[in-house]
PDB file of C-alpha atoms in Angstrom:
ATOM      1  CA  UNK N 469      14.416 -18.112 -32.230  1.00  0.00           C
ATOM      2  CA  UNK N 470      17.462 -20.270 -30.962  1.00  0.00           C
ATOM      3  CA  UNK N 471      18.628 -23.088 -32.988  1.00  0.00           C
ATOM      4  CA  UNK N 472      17.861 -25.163 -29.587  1.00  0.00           C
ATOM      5  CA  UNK N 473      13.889 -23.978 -29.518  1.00  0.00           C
ATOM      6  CA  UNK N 474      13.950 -24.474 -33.001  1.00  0.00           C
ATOM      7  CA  UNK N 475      15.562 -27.880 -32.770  1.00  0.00           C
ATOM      8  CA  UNK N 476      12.866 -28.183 -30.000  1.00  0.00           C
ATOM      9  CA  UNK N 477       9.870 -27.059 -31.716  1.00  0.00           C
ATOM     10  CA  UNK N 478      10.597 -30.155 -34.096  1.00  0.00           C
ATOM     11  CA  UNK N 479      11.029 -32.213 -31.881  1.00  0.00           C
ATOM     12  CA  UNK N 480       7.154 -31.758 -30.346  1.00  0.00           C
ATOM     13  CA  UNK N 481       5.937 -31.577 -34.096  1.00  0.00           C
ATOM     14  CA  UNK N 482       7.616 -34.493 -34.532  1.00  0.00           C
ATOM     15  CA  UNK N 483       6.145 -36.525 -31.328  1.00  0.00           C
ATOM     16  CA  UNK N 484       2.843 -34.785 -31.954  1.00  0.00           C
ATOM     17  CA  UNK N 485       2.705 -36.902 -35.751  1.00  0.00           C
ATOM     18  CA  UNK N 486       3.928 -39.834 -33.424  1.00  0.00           C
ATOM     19  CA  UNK N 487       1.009 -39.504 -31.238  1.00  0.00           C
ATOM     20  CA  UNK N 488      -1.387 -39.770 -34.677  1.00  0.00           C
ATOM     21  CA  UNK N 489       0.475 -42.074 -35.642  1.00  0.00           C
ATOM     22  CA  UNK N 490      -0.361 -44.443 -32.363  1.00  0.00           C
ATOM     23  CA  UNK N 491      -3.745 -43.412 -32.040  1.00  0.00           C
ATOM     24  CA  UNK N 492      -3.986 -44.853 -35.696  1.00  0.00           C
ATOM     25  CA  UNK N 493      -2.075 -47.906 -35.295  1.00  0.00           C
ATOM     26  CA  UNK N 494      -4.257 -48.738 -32.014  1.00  0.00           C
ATOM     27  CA  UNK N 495      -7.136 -48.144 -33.708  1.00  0.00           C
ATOM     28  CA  UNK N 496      -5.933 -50.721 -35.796  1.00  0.00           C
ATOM     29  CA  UNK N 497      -4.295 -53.088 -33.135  1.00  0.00           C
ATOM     30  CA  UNK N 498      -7.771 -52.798 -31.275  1.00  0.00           C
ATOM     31  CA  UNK N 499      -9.611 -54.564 -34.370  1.00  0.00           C
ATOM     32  CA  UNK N 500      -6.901 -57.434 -35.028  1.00  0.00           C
ATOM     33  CA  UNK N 501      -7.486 -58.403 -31.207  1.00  0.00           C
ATOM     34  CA  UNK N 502     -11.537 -58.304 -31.408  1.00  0.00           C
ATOM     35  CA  UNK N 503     -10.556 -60.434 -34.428  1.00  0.00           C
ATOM     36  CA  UNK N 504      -8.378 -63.128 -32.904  1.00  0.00           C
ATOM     37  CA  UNK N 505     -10.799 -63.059 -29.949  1.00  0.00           C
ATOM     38  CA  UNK N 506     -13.316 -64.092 -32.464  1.00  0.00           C
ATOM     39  CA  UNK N 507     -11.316 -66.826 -33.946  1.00  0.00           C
ATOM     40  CA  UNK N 508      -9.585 -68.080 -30.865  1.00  0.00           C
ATOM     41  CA  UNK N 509      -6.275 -66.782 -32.140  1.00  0.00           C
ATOM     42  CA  UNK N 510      -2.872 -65.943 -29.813  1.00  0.00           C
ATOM     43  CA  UNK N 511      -1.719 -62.578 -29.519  1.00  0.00           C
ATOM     44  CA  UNK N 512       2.067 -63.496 -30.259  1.00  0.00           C
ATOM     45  CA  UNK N 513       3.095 -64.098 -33.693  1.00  0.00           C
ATOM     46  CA  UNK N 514       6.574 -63.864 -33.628  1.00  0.00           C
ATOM     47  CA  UNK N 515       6.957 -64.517 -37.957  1.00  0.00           C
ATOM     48  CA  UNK N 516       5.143 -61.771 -38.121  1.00  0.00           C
ATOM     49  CA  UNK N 517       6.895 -59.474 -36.297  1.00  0.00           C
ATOM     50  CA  UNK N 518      10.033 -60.394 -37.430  1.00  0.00           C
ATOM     51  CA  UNK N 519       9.039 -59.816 -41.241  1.00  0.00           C
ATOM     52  CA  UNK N 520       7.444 -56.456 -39.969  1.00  0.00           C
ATOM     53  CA  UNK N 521      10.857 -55.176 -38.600  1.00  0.00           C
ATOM     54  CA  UNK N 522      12.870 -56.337 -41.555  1.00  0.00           C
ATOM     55  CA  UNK N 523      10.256 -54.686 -43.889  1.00  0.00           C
ATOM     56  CA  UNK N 524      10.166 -51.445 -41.555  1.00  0.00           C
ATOM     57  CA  UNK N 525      13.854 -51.742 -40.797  1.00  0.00           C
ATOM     58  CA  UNK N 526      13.883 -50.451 -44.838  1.00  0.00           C
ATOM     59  CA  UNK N 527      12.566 -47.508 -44.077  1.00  0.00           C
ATOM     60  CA  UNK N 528      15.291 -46.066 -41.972  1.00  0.00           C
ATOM     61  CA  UNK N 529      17.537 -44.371 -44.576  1.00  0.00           C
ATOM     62  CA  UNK N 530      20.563 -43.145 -41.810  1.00  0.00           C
ATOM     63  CA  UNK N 531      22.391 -45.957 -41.056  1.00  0.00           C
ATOM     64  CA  UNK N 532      22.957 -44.471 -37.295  1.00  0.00           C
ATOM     65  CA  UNK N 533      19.401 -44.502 -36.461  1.00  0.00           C
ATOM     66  CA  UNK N 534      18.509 -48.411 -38.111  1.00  0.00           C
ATOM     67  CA  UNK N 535      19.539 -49.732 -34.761  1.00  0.00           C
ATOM     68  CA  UNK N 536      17.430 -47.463 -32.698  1.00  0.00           C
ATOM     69  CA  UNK N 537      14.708 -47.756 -34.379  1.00  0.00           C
ATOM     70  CA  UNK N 538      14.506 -51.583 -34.151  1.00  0.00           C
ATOM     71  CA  UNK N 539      14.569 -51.182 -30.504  1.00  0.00           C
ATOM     72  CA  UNK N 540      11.347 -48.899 -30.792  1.00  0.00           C
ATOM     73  CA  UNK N 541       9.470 -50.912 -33.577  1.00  0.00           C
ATOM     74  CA  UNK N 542      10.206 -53.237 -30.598  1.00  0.00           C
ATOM     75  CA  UNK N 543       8.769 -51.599 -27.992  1.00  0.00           C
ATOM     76  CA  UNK N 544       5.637 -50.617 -29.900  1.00  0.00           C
ATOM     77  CA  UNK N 545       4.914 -53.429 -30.513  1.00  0.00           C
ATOM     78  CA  UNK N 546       4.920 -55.267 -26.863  1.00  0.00           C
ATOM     79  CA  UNK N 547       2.537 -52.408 -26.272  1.00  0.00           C
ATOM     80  CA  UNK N 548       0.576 -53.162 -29.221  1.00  0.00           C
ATOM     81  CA  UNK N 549       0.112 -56.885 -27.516  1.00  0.00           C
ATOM     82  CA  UNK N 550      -0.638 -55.450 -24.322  1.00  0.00           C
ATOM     83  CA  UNK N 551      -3.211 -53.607 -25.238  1.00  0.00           C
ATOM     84  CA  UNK N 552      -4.344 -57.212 -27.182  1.00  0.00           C
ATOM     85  CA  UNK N 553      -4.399 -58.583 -23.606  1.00  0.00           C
ATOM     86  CA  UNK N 554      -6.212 -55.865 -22.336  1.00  0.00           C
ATOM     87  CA  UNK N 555      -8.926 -56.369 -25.316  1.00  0.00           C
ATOM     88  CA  UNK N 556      -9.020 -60.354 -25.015  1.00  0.00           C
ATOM     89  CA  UNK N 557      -9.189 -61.003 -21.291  1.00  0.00           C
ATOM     90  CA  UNK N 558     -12.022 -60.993 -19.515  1.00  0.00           C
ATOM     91  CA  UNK N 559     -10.929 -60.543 -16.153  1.00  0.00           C
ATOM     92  CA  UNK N 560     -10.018 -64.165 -15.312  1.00  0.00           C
ATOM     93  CA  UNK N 561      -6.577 -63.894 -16.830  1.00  0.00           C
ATOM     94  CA  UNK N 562      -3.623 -63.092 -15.417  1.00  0.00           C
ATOM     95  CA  UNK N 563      -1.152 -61.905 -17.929  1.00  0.00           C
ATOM     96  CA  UNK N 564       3.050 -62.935 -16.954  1.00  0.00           C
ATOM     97  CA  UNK N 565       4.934 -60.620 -18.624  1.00  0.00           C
ATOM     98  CA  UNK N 566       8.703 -62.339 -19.280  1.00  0.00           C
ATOM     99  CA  UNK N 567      10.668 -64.557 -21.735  1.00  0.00           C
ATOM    100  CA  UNK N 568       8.589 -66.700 -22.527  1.00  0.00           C
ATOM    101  CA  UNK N 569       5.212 -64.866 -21.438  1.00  0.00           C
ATOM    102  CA  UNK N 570       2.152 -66.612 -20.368  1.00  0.00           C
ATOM    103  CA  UNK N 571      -1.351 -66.533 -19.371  1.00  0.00           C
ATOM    104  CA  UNK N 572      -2.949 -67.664 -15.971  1.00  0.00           C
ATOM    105  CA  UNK N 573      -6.539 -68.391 -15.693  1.00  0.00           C
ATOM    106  CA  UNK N 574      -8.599 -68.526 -12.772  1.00  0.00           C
ATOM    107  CA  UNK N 575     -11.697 -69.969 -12.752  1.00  0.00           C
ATOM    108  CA  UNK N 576     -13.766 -70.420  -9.411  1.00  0.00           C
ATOM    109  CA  UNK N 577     -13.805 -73.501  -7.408  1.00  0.00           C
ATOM    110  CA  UNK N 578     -10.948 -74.628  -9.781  1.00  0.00           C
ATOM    111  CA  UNK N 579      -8.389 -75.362  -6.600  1.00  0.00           C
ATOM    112  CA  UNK N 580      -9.205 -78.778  -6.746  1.00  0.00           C
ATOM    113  CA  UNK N 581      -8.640 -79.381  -9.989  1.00  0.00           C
ATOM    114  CA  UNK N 582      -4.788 -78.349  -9.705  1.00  0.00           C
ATOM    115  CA  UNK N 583      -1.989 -81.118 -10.536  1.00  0.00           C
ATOM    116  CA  UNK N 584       0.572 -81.855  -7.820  1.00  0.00           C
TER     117      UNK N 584
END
C-alpha cells in the first residue's frame, strides 16, 4: 500500500468517527430543541457558543489546525441550529438565514393585521 492510500484510508476512518460523532451530537441537538420548544426558548445563544469554542478551541493541540477548526466548530454548529429550526417550526415559519437571522410567521387571514 502507497503512503497516499494509506494517507487515504485515514482519512475515511477518520470521517467515518466524524459521522458517529454527528449522529451523536444530533441526537443530542434534537433533545435541547424539543426542550426549548417546551419552554419557549430561542435557538441562538450566542454566550454559549462562544464559551463552547474557547473551551473546544483547547482541544486542538497543533497550533496550525486551531484556526481551522474554529471555522468548523462554526459550521457545526449553524447546522446544529438548523436542524433546531427544523425541530421547532411547525410549518408557519419561515426561517431568514443572514446576519442577524430571523423568523417569519404566517398565520392565515393575518394580511390585515400588517403595519404600514
Amino acid at each position: 500500500m502507497s503512503d497516499l492510500d494509506k494517507a487515504r484510508n485515514d482519512i475515511e476512518l477518520a470521517d467515518k468517527q466524524i459521522a458517529d460523532g454527528f449522529q451523536k451530537r444530533m441526537a443530542a441537538v434534537k433533545q435541547v430543541a424539543l426542550y426549548k420548544k417546551e419552554h419557549g426558548l430561542p435557538i441562538e445563544d450566542k454566550k454559549r457558543e462562544e464559551e463552547l469554542i474557547q473551551k473546544e478551541f483547547s482541544y486542538i493541540n497543533e497550533e496550525e489546525l486551531k484556526e481551522p477548526f474554529v471555522s468548523f466548530l462554526k459550521a457545526e454548529m449553524e447546522v446544529s441550529k438548523d436542524y433546531q429550526r427544523s425541530l421547532m417550526e411547525d410549518g408557519s415559519t419561515m426561517h431568514v438565514k443572514g446576519f442577524p437571522s430571523y423568523p417569519i410567521h404566517f398565520e392565515k387571514d393575518s394580511l390585515g393585521n400588517v403595519s404600514k
